Structure formats: C-alpha cells, structure tokens
mmCIF file of C-alpha atoms in Angstrom:
data_model
loop_
_atom_site.group_PDB
_atom_site.id
_atom_site.type_symbol
_atom_site.label_atom_id
_atom_site.label_comp_id
_atom_site.label_asym_id
_atom_site.label_seq_id
_atom_site.Cartn_x
_atom_site.Cartn_y
_atom_site.Cartn_z
ATOM 1 C CA MET A 1171 98.491 112.599 104.181
ATOM 2 C CA LYS A 1172 102.077 111.230 104.043
ATOM 3 C CA ASP A 1173 104.696 113.625 103.131
ATOM 4 C CA LEU A 1174 106.526 111.667 100.421
ATOM 5 C CA THR A 1175 109.323 114.496 100.334
ATOM 6 C CA ASN A 1176 110.631 113.717 103.786
ATOM 7 C CA SER A 1177 110.311 109.662 103.796
ATOM 8 C CA HIS A 1178 112.402 107.502 101.720
ATOM 9 C CA ILE A 1179 110.410 104.525 102.991
ATOM 10 C CA ASP A 1180 107.241 106.159 101.737
ATOM 11 C CA ARG A 1181 108.522 107.068 98.467
ATOM 12 C CA LYS A 1182 110.041 103.466 97.938
ATOM 13 C CA ASN A 1183 106.834 102.019 98.868
ATOM 14 C CA VAL A 1184 104.832 103.863 96.136
ATOM 15 C CA LEU A 1185 107.448 102.829 93.645
ATOM 16 C CA ASN A 1186 107.211 99.109 94.695
ATOM 17 C CA ASN A 1187 103.646 99.024 94.386
ATOM 18 C CA ASN A 1188 103.446 98.024 90.675
ATOM 19 C CA ALA A 1189 99.607 98.022 90.754
ATOM 20 C CA ALA A 1190 99.380 101.543 91.756
ATOM 21 C CA VAL A 1191 102.170 102.661 89.497
ATOM 22 C CA LYS A 1192 100.383 101.199 86.513
ATOM 23 C CA GLU A 1193 97.300 103.035 87.489
ATOM 24 C CA ILE A 1194 99.114 106.357 88.021
ATOM 25 C CA TYR A 1195 100.912 106.031 84.459
ATOM 26 C CA ASP A 1196 97.380 105.163 82.821
ATOM 27 C CA GLN A 1197 95.658 108.113 84.533
ATOM 28 C CA LEU A 1198 98.736 110.586 84.312
ATOM 29 C CA GLY A 1199 98.648 110.557 80.518
ATOM 30 C CA PHE A 1200 102.533 111.665 80.204
ATOM 31 C CA THR A 1201 103.815 109.385 77.371
ATOM 32 C CA GLY A 1202 107.388 108.654 77.201
ATOM 33 C CA ILE A 1203 109.702 107.290 74.686
ATOM 34 C CA PHE A 1204 109.222 103.591 74.530
ATOM 35 C CA PHE A 1205 112.759 102.113 74.675
ATOM 36 C CA GLU A 1206 113.928 98.686 75.751
ATOM 37 C CA ASN A 1207 110.443 97.888 77.082
ATOM 38 C CA LYS A 1208 110.200 100.904 79.333
ATOM 39 C CA TYR A 1209 108.834 104.154 78.732
ATOM 40 C CA ARG A 1210 111.801 106.833 78.946
ATOM 41 C CA TYR A 1211 111.876 110.599 79.721
ATOM 42 C CA THR A 1212 114.850 113.031 78.968
ATOM 43 C CA LEU A 1213 116.040 115.555 81.622
ATOM 44 C CA ASN A 1214 114.366 118.352 79.511
ATOM 45 C CA GLN A 1215 111.154 116.503 79.395
ATOM 46 C CA VAL A 1216 111.062 115.958 83.201
ATOM 47 C CA ALA A 1217 111.842 119.520 83.841
ATOM 48 C CA LYS A 1218 109.101 120.822 81.603
ATOM 49 C CA PHE A 1219 106.638 118.275 83.146
ATOM 50 C CA TYR A 1220 107.265 119.686 86.619
ATOM 51 C CA GLU A 1221 107.579 123.056 85.349
ATOM 52 C CA VAL A 1222 111.045 123.879 86.879
ATOM 53 C CA ASP A 1223 114.586 124.745 85.440
ATOM 54 C CA VAL A 1224 116.619 121.947 84.188
ATOM 55 C CA ARG A 1225 119.274 122.841 86.947
ATOM 56 C CA THR A 1226 116.768 122.090 89.527
ATOM 57 C CA ILE A 1227 116.536 118.482 88.381
ATOM 58 C CA LYS A 1228 120.308 118.342 88.003
ATOM 59 C CA ARG A 1229 120.547 119.284 91.658
ATOM 60 C CA LEU A 1230 118.111 116.580 92.684
ATOM 61 C CA LEU A 1231 120.295 114.199 91.033
ATOM 62 C CA GLU A 1232 123.543 115.511 92.826
ATOM 63 C CA ASP A 1233 121.806 115.030 96.153
ATOM 64 C CA ASN A 1234 119.816 111.805 95.526
ATOM 65 C CA GLY A 1235 121.759 109.988 92.865
ATOM 66 C CA GLU A 1236 121.621 106.705 94.301
ATOM 67 C CA GLU A 1237 117.983 106.706 95.224
ATOM 68 C CA LEU A 1238 117.141 107.855 91.712
ATOM 69 C CA LYS A 1239 119.414 105.281 90.078
ATOM 70 C CA THR A 1240 117.723 102.683 92.079
ATOM 71 C CA SER A 1241 114.316 103.920 90.765
ATOM 72 C CA GLY A 1242 115.412 103.795 87.068
ATOM 73 C CA TYR A 1243 117.437 106.963 86.388
ATOM 74 C CA GLU A 1244 120.342 106.274 83.675
ATOM 75 C CA LEU A 1245 122.953 108.157 81.774
ATOM 76 C CA PHE A 1246 122.868 106.897 78.393
ATOM 77 C CA THR A 1247 126.270 107.027 76.356
ATOM 78 C CA GLY A 1248 127.893 105.073 73.671
ATOM 79 C CA ALA A 1249 126.073 102.270 71.834
ATOM 80 C CA LYS A 1250 122.792 102.665 74.025
ATOM 81 C CA LEU A 1251 122.748 106.349 73.479
ATOM 82 C CA LYS A 1252 123.012 105.582 69.598
ATOM 83 C CA LEU A 1253 120.069 103.147 69.810
ATOM 84 C CA PHE A 1254 117.966 105.711 71.953
ATOM 85 C CA LYS A 1255 118.738 108.440 69.199
ATOM 86 C CA GLU A 1256 117.533 106.141 66.492
ATOM 87 C CA VAL A 1257 114.234 105.466 68.607
ATOM 88 C CA VAL A 1258 113.841 109.294 69.036
ATOM 89 C CA SER A 1259 114.280 109.983 65.514
ATOM 90 C CA GLN A 1260 111.314 107.766 64.578
ATOM 91 C CA GLN A 1261 108.942 109.429 67.025
ATOM 92 C CA ARG A 1262 105.884 111.256 65.514
ATOM 93 C CA ASP A 1263 103.835 111.472 68.700
ATOM 94 C CA ILE A 1264 103.031 115.096 69.809
ATOM 95 C CA ASP A 1265 103.593 114.170 73.271
ATOM 96 C CA VAL A 1266 107.252 113.182 72.554
ATOM 97 C CA PRO A 1267 108.825 116.256 70.600
ATOM 98 C CA LEU A 1268 111.581 115.678 67.993
ATOM 99 C CA LEU A 1269 113.760 118.176 69.451
ATOM 100 C CA ILE A 1270 114.650 116.599 72.684
ATOM 101 C CA GLN A 1271 117.879 118.296 74.302
ATOM 102 C CA ASP A 1272 120.401 116.504 76.269
ATOM 103 C CA ASP A 1273 122.141 117.882 79.541
ATOM 104 C CA GLU A 1274 124.157 120.491 77.611
ATOM 105 C CA ASN A 1275 121.154 121.647 75.635
ATOM 106 C CA GLU A 1276 122.363 119.944 72.496
ATOM 107 C CA VAL A 1277 119.762 118.655 70.103
ATOM 108 C CA VAL A 1278 119.563 114.896 70.434
ATOM 109 C CA GLY A 1279 121.432 113.292 67.398
ATOM 110 C CA VAL A 1280 123.786 116.351 66.896
ATOM 111 C CA LYS A 1281 126.869 116.524 69.288
ATOM 112 C CA SER A 1282 125.456 114.936 72.375
ATOM 113 C CA ASN A 1283 127.582 112.075 73.873
ATOM 114 C CA LYS A 1284 125.509 111.627 77.071
ATOM 115 C CA ILE A 1285 121.857 111.896 78.045
ATOM 116 C CA SER A 1286 120.243 111.743 81.401
ATOM 117 C CA VAL A 1287 117.189 109.411 80.895
ATOM 118 C CA PHE A 1288 114.414 108.475 83.561
ATOM 119 C CA ASN A 1289 111.960 105.709 83.297
ATOM 120 C CA PHE A 1290 108.534 106.182 84.706
ATOM 121 C CA LYS A 1291 109.203 105.332 88.292
ATOM 122 C CA ALA A 1292 112.255 107.625 88.464
ATOM 123 C CA LEU A 1293 110.035 110.538 86.971
ATOM 124 C CA LEU A 1294 107.526 109.855 89.722
ATOM 125 C CA ASN A 1295 110.516 109.752 92.101
ATOM 126 C CA ILE A 1296 111.494 113.191 91.003
ATOM 127 C CA GLY A 1297 108.117 114.349 91.791
ATOM 128 C CA MET A 1298 108.373 112.882 95.428
ATOM 129 C CA LEU A 1299 111.670 114.776 95.952
ATOM 130 C CA LEU A 1300 110.831 118.150 94.312
ATOM 131 C CA GLN A 1301 109.701 120.732 96.974
ATOM 132 C CA THR A 1302 109.716 123.831 94.924
ATOM 133 C CA SER A 1303 107.138 122.701 92.128
ATOM 134 C CA GLU A 1304 103.462 123.231 92.477
ATOM 135 C CA LYS A 1305 103.110 120.567 89.733
ATOM 136 C CA ALA A 1306 105.165 118.101 91.816
ATOM 137 C CA LYS A 1307 103.008 118.857 94.829
ATOM 138 C CA GLU A 1308 99.856 118.023 92.797
ATOM 139 C CA VAL A 1309 101.467 114.807 91.329
ATOM 140 C CA ARG A 1310 102.346 113.644 94.951
ATOM 141 C CA ALA A 1311 98.800 114.066 96.230
ATOM 142 C CA PHE A 1312 97.521 112.293 92.876
ATOM 143 C CA MET A 1313 99.849 109.349 93.569
ATOM 144 C CA LEU A 1314 98.832 108.942 97.127
ATOM 145 C CA ASN A 1315 95.164 108.982 96.108
ATOM 146 C CA VAL A 1316 95.743 106.359 93.500
ATOM 147 C CA VAL A 1317 97.477 104.230 96.020
ATOM 148 C CA ILE A 1318 94.519 104.338 98.228
ATOM 149 C CA ASP A 1319 92.042 103.727 95.447
ATOM 150 C CA VAL A 1320 93.938 100.682 94.416
ATOM 151 C CA LEU A 1321 93.767 99.262 97.928
ATOM 152 C CA ASN A 1322 90.126 100.080 98.137
ATOM 153 C CA LYS A 1323 89.497 98.309 94.730
ATOM 154 C CA LYS A 1324 91.352 95.323 95.889
ATOM 155 C CA LEU A 1325 90.077 95.054 99.363
ATOM 156 C CA GLY A 1326 86.686 96.658 99.376
ATOM 157 C CA GLY A 1327 87.719 99.555 101.577
ATOM 158 C CA SER A 1328 89.163 97.519 104.492
ATOM 159 C CA THR A 1329 92.813 96.449 104.887
ATOM 160 C CA LYS A 1330 92.465 94.656 108.293
ATOM 161 C CA PHE A 1331 92.465 91.409 106.349
ATOM 162 C CA ILE A 1332 94.872 92.032 103.594
ATOM 163 C CA ASN A 1333 97.135 89.353 105.139
ATOM 164 C CA GLN A 1334 94.707 86.650 103.982
ATOM 165 C CA ARG A 1335 95.260 87.399 100.264
ATOM 166 C CA GLU A 1336 98.555 85.883 100.030
ATOM 167 C CA GLU A 1337 98.684 82.205 98.740
ATOM 168 C CA GLU A 1338 100.528 80.857 102.025
ATOM 169 C CA PHE A 1339 97.869 82.289 104.380
ATOM 170 C CA VAL A 1340 95.358 79.399 104.109
ATOM 171 C CA PRO A 1341 98.201 76.482 104.806
ATOM 172 C CA ALA A 1342 99.745 78.567 107.499
ATOM 173 C CA ALA A 1343 96.355 79.231 109.184
ATOM 174 C CA ILE A 1344 95.712 75.329 108.875
ATOM 175 C CA ARG A 1345 98.986 74.317 110.469
ATOM 176 C CA GLU A 1346 98.372 76.982 113.323
ATOM 177 C CA ILE A 1347 94.926 75.380 114.430
ATOM 178 C CA SER A 1348 96.881 72.117 114.846
ATOM 179 C CA TYR A 1349 99.923 73.482 116.855
ATOM 180 C CA ARG A 1350 97.459 75.542 118.732
ATOM 181 C CA LYS A 1351 95.777 72.528 119.991
ATOM 182 C CA GLU A 1352 98.995 71.061 121.157
ATOM 183 C CA PHE A 1353 99.670 74.201 123.044
ATOM 184 C CA THR A 1354 96.325 74.361 124.716
ATOM 185 C CA ASN A 1355 96.404 70.505 125.659
ATOM 186 C CA ALA A 1356 99.672 70.835 127.255
ATOM 187 C CA ILE A 1357 98.326 73.851 129.209
ATOM 188 C CA ASP A 1358 95.504 71.779 130.339
ATOM 189 C CA LEU A 1359 97.565 68.845 131.246
ATOM 190 C CA TYR A 1360 100.383 70.266 133.042
ATOM 191 C CA ILE A 1361 99.099 73.583 134.622
ATOM 192 C CA THR A 1362 96.716 74.022 137.377
ATOM 193 C CA ASN A 1363 93.199 75.335 136.884
ATOM 194 C CA ASN A 1364 93.571 78.933 136.294
ATOM 195 C CA LYS A 1365 91.177 80.872 133.758
ATOM 196 C CA PHE A 1366 94.043 83.334 132.760
ATOM 197 C CA LYS A 1367 96.543 80.612 131.907
ATOM 198 C CA TYR A 1368 95.770 80.507 128.048
ATOM 199 C CA GLY A 1369 95.729 84.185 127.471
ATOM 200 C CA GLN A 1370 98.643 84.974 129.675
ATOM 201 C CA LEU A 1371 100.914 82.355 128.171
ATOM 202 C CA THR A 1372 99.759 83.228 124.666
ATOM 203 C CA ASP A 1373 100.646 86.865 125.533
ATOM 204 C CA LYS A 1374 104.063 85.710 126.382
ATOM 205 C CA ILE A 1375 104.641 84.277 122.896
ATOM 206 C CA TYR A 1376 103.184 87.388 121.329
ATOM 207 C CA LYS A 1377 105.538 89.573 123.291
ATOM 208 C CA SER A 1378 108.515 87.425 122.691
ATOM 209 C CA ILE A 1379 107.866 87.534 118.937
ATOM 210 C CA PHE A 1380 106.751 91.040 118.253
ATOM 211 C CA LYS A 1381 106.694 92.879 121.462
ATOM 212 C CA GLU A 1382 102.977 93.279 121.890
ATOM 213 C CA ASN A 1383 100.306 91.505 123.730
ATOM 214 C CA ALA A 1384 97.055 90.703 122.182
ATOM 215 C CA LYS A 1385 95.317 93.775 123.752
ATOM 216 C CA GLU A 1386 98.130 96.141 122.366
ATOM 217 C CA TYR A 1387 98.084 94.578 118.974
ATOM 218 C CA ARG A 1388 94.191 94.857 118.682
ATOM 219 C CA LYS A 1389 94.595 98.524 119.620
ATOM 220 C CA VAL A 1390 97.229 99.095 116.785
ATOM 221 C CA LEU A 1391 94.949 97.524 114.252
ATOM 222 C CA ASP A 1392 91.916 98.917 115.726
ATOM 223 C CA LEU A 1393 90.271 95.562 115.939
ATOM 224 C CA LYS A 1394 86.801 95.022 117.144
ATOM 225 C CA SER A 1395 86.174 92.537 119.891
ATOM 226 C CA LYS A 1396 84.820 89.803 117.976
ATOM 227 C CA GLU A 1397 87.532 90.234 115.139
ATOM 228 C CA SER A 1398 90.225 87.483 115.465
ATOM 229 C CA VAL A 1399 93.778 88.426 116.176
ATOM 230 C CA ARG A 1400 95.318 85.716 114.383
ATOM 231 C CA ALA A 1401 93.080 86.278 111.380
ATOM 232 C CA THR A 1402 95.155 89.444 110.700
ATOM 233 C CA MET A 1403 98.346 87.900 110.897
ATOM 234 C CA TYR A 1404 100.691 87.397 108.067
ATOM 235 C CA SER A 1405 101.590 83.672 107.368
ATOM 236 C CA GLU A 1406 105.403 84.128 108.556
ATOM 237 C CA VAL A 1407 104.133 85.316 111.829
ATOM 238 C CA LEU A 1408 101.557 82.566 112.192
ATOM 239 C CA ASP A 1409 104.184 79.957 111.488
ATOM 240 C CA LEU A 1410 106.623 81.295 114.039
ATOM 241 C CA ILE A 1411 103.624 81.320 116.676
ATOM 242 C CA SER A 1412 103.136 77.743 115.766
ATOM 243 C CA SER A 1413 106.686 77.017 116.348
ATOM 244 C CA TYR A 1414 106.737 78.691 119.629
ATOM 245 C CA GLU A 1415 103.399 76.958 120.763
ATOM 246 C CA ASN A 1416 104.652 73.476 119.733
ATOM 247 C CA GLY A 1417 108.302 73.968 121.065
ATOM 248 C CA PHE A 1418 106.735 75.177 124.577
ATOM 249 C CA ALA A 1419 104.221 72.456 124.665
ATOM 250 C CA GLU A 1420 106.897 69.818 124.484
ATOM 251 C CA PHE A 1421 109.201 71.929 126.813
ATOM 252 C CA LEU A 1422 106.327 71.985 129.508
ATOM 253 C CA LYS A 1423 105.786 68.408 128.984
ATOM 254 C CA ASP A 1424 109.326 67.586 129.785
ATOM 255 C CA GLN A 1425 109.320 69.526 132.862
ATOM 256 C CA PHE A 1426 106.190 67.917 133.931
ATOM 257 C CA GLU A 1427 107.722 64.469 133.496
ATOM 258 C CA GLN A 1428 110.851 65.498 135.479
ATOM 259 C CA ASN A 1429 108.789 66.900 138.163
ATOM 260 C CA GLN A 1430 105.904 64.603 138.248
ATOM 261 C CA ARG A 1431 103.316 67.428 139.141
ATOM 262 C CA GLN A 1432 101.351 70.139 137.520
ATOM 263 C CA PHE A 1433 102.586 73.662 137.747
ATOM 264 C CA THR A 1434 101.075 76.997 139.004
ATOM 265 C CA LEU A 1435 100.440 79.506 136.456
ATOM 266 C CA SER A 1436 103.391 81.537 138.105
ATOM 267 C CA GLU A 1437 105.786 78.531 137.845
ATOM 268 C CA ALA A 1438 104.612 78.223 134.121
ATOM 269 C CA HIS A 1439 105.824 81.648 133.554
ATOM 270 C CA GLU A 1440 109.142 81.071 134.812
ATOM 271 C CA ILE A 1441 109.310 77.871 132.747
ATOM 272 C CA PHE A 1442 108.423 80.025 129.668
ATOM 273 C CA SER A 1443 111.283 82.257 130.541
ATOM 274 C CA ASN A 1444 113.596 79.432 130.603
ATOM 275 C CA PHE A 1445 112.107 77.952 127.310
ATOM 276 C CA GLU A 1446 112.670 81.505 125.676
ATOM 277 C CA LYS A 1447 116.315 81.634 126.895
ATOM 278 C CA LEU A 1448 117.300 78.257 125.600
ATOM 279 C CA THR A 1449 115.689 78.828 122.189
ATOM 280 C CA ASN A 1450 116.569 82.526 121.896
ATOM 281 C CA LYS A 1451 119.345 81.962 119.280
ATOM 282 C CA ILE A 1452 117.440 79.376 117.313
ATOM 283 C CA TYR A 1453 114.259 81.859 116.919
ATOM 284 C CA GLU A 1454 116.394 84.916 116.472
ATOM 285 C CA PRO A 1455 116.579 85.121 112.567
ATOM 286 C CA LEU A 1456 112.930 84.141 112.301
ATOM 287 C CA ARG A 1457 111.870 86.614 114.975
ATOM 288 C CA GLU A 1458 113.816 89.571 113.431
ATOM 289 C CA LYS A 1459 112.355 88.662 109.883
ATOM 290 C CA ALA A 1460 108.673 88.481 111.371
ATOM 291 C CA ARG A 1461 109.208 91.985 113.317
ATOM 292 C CA SER A 1462 110.229 93.614 110.001
ATOM 293 C CA LEU A 1463 107.635 92.115 107.903
ATOM 294 C CA MET A 1464 104.969 92.872 110.444
ATOM 295 C CA ALA A 1465 106.033 96.650 111.082
ATOM 296 C CA SER A 1466 106.781 97.429 107.376
ATOM 297 C CA ARG A 1467 103.739 95.735 105.788
ATOM 298 C CA ASP A 1468 101.252 97.233 108.426
ATOM 299 C CA MET A 1469 102.745 100.661 107.898
ATOM 300 C CA ALA A 1470 102.523 100.395 104.037
ATOM 301 C CA PHE A 1471 99.212 98.397 103.823
ATOM 302 C CA ARG A 1472 97.239 99.430 106.969
ATOM 303 C CA ASP A 1473 98.892 102.835 107.729
ATOM 304 C CA ALA A 1474 99.297 101.243 111.268
ATOM 305 C CA LEU A 1475 102.406 101.774 113.243
ATOM 306 C CA HIS A 1476 103.646 99.281 115.886
ATOM 307 C CA GLU A 1477 105.406 101.715 118.174
ATOM 308 C CA LYS A 1478 107.326 98.920 119.768
ATOM 309 C CA LEU A 1479 108.516 97.791 116.219
ATOM 310 C CA LYS A 1480 109.115 101.210 114.800
ATOM 311 C CA ASP A 1481 112.891 100.527 114.400
ATOM 312 C CA TYR A 1482 112.036 97.387 112.000
ATOM 313 C CA VAL A 1483 109.926 99.468 109.664
ATOM 314 C CA SER A 1484 111.619 99.254 106.096
ATOM 315 C CA THR A 1485 110.445 99.335 102.639
ATOM 316 C CA VAL A 1486 107.996 96.591 101.349
ATOM 317 C CA SER A 1487 109.403 94.897 98.311
ATOM 318 C CA PRO A 1488 107.681 94.796 94.895
ATOM 319 C CA GLU A 1489 107.143 91.120 95.436
ATOM 320 C CA ASP A 1490 105.294 91.762 98.677
ATOM 321 C CA PHE A 1491 103.051 94.344 96.981
ATOM 322 C CA ASP A 1492 102.258 91.726 94.261
ATOM 323 C CA LYS A 1493 101.815 88.965 96.680
ATOM 324 C CA PHE A 1494 98.987 90.914 98.433
ATOM 325 C CA LEU A 1495 97.687 93.141 95.665
ATOM 326 C CA GLY A 1496 98.826 91.494 92.368
ATOM 327 C CA GLU A 1497 97.103 89.031 90.088
ATOM 328 C CA LYS A 1498 97.957 86.022 92.186
ATOM 329 C CA SER A 1499 96.409 87.787 95.415
ATOM 330 C CA GLN A 1500 93.001 86.521 96.223
ATOM 331 C CA ALA A 1501 90.148 87.167 98.825
ATOM 332 C CA LEU A 1502 90.071 84.387 101.563
ATOM 333 C CA GLU A 1503 86.743 83.103 100.357
ATOM 334 C CA GLU A 1504 88.450 82.214 96.682
ATOM 335 C CA ARG A 1505 91.235 80.646 98.702
ATOM 336 C CA LEU A 1506 88.993 78.609 100.514
ATOM 337 C CA LYS A 1507 87.132 77.369 97.660
ATOM 338 C CA GLU A 1508 90.740 76.310 96.035
ATOM 339 C CA ASN A 1509 91.590 74.433 99.399
ATOM 340 C CA ILE A 1510 88.182 72.679 99.749
ATOM 341 C CA ASP A 1511 89.962 69.434 98.993
ATOM 342 C CA VAL A 1512 92.398 70.155 101.889
ATOM 343 C CA PHE A 1513 89.661 70.734 104.522
ATOM 344 C CA LYS A 1514 87.800 67.484 103.416
ATOM 345 C CA ARG A 1515 90.898 65.505 104.069
ATOM 346 C CA LEU A 1516 91.359 67.107 107.521
ATOM 347 C CA LYS A 1517 87.761 66.471 108.345
ATOM 348 C CA ASP A 1518 88.119 62.811 107.393
ATOM 349 C CA ARG A 1519 91.067 62.218 109.758
#
C-alpha cells in the first residue's frame, strides 16, 4: 500500500480524484460547516478529529503551508471571517459545536480576528501528513481503500483499458488505423522482404516516443499475449504514434524516389535515425507531454511504473480524473454505440 506521508504526488492524486473524495466524504461522516459552497473545519475541529494537540496541526501548517493552501486551507480574516462567524452562530448540528475556538483558543464571535479554516480536501491532506496520529493512519488506509473501490466500480476490477474511457480515444484509434496503414504500405513498398521489419520499425517509434519497445511496454502493464498494446494507449500517445508513422512513411517514400531502389532493414534503421534527427525539435514538445501523461496516469490509475519514464511522473490533474472516472467517462462498448455512424461512413468509403 502506498505511503501517503512520504509522497506529495500520491497525496495530490488522491485529492485530485473528485469521485473518490466524494465517496470518502460520504463514508467518513464528519460533517463540516457549510460555507461558500464548501464544508469547512476549524483548526480545533481538525485537531480533535485526528486526536492530536492544536500545536501539532500548527507545526504541519508551518512545514507544509503551500501544499495545504493548494488543497484548501485558508486563514479567514476581515469580512470573510465575519460572514463565517454568522454562519457558525446559526449552527444547530451536534456535529458542529457552537463553541468553536480560533487559533488563540478564543471562542468564535468574541475577540478573534483570524481563524484557520480547512475545506474537506485540506482536512484529508492533514491526515496524509500526520505521522503521530493513529486516527490519521486509519484515515489514510481508508482513503486508499476507497480510491481502489472507486476504480473497481468504474472499471470492473481491471485498469488495463482505462484509457478507452475518455471521449477522445475512439477518434484517435480510428485515425491511428488509417495512418498505420500508410506506415505498413510504405514498409512493404520500400523495404526488402524481412519478417522483422514491421516490428523493429514500430519499436523504433515506440522507443523514440516513450523509451520502451513493445515487449518492455507489455511487461510494465502485464499484458497477455493476445492483448493489444495500442488498445491500452492514451489518445495523446496514439496521435503522436500516428504522426510518427505518417511522417516516416512519407520520408521513406522520398528516400526511395531519390535512390530508385528498395532498402534493406539495416538501411531502413539508418533512414529512421535520420528522420528522427530531422524531426526531433518538431516532436519534442508533444513527446515530452506524451511521456508525462503516460508515466503519471499509469502510476495513478494502473499502479504501473515505467522505469525509463520515472522522471516524468507527476500529479494527475482533476480534469484527467474526471475524464477517465467522472460522469463523462464511458466504457468502450458505450463509446462504440455512440460512434456507430462514424464506422458506417468509414465502411462506405
């Protein structure tokens, strides 16, 4: 199980997973003060929840202030504090005591001129940072279990094909089929017969984009022999592969027309190296993006580390979590039903 206390990326990925955070809130049952469309918790409430001294939470704020601000911690003062006090004064829920104290242990509504306030994500963030609280340890384990449960509910227990749930996957897959045909046709026409030519040149593209050949990629994702490599790739990666294949097909054709002869496989490798050098700066931004998306998403969604891309691992955005796990995400079968007209048009061409 992941150690959330040691990994900022893992903490951020939990908080960015809105579907999981909602489920955690529903199951945790710790009702906050509803203020400005969010549930809020004061410093004292947070300390009591995690069964630690207020000073412990203050030390976390000192050491991890920026992270906690990003997740939703605020210091209320002035007009905002006044409005918050008014909301607190109206509370009658036993889970939200009327006597909520501020940072200096003053009762809210008396002398306080500032109050540390946490939204639900910041409350969870505190739990992921606290190492001296048994309650925090329990909450961390609970959070990770909920994250796994949410994935299982959405994906039926397998994350191999989570890439297919986003809206852009089907169009990207359709485009890839067309450009793949251009690539294989060029190999047929301009490279002498060799049963290894398709696989080796495809691997050259894979290694150029994400530093792994097909065999290495299969191992990382633990794919079975009959499971398609490209069926597991994200739309951005598929589009970049299509661009490489289409570009190399044209480049190979130009080389053939200049030399008026087919090339051996070893010569084709050299031609690809020249193509790679010529297009390096063109593809660099897209390649960097593809590496980061693949490495980060596979770590978050599939718990799979691409060792050669480990320096590209970063947090997965809330938009990405919603894209693959949110309301707009769909299983491939549902996507295909929506795109049936597209397939019919392709068939009629």
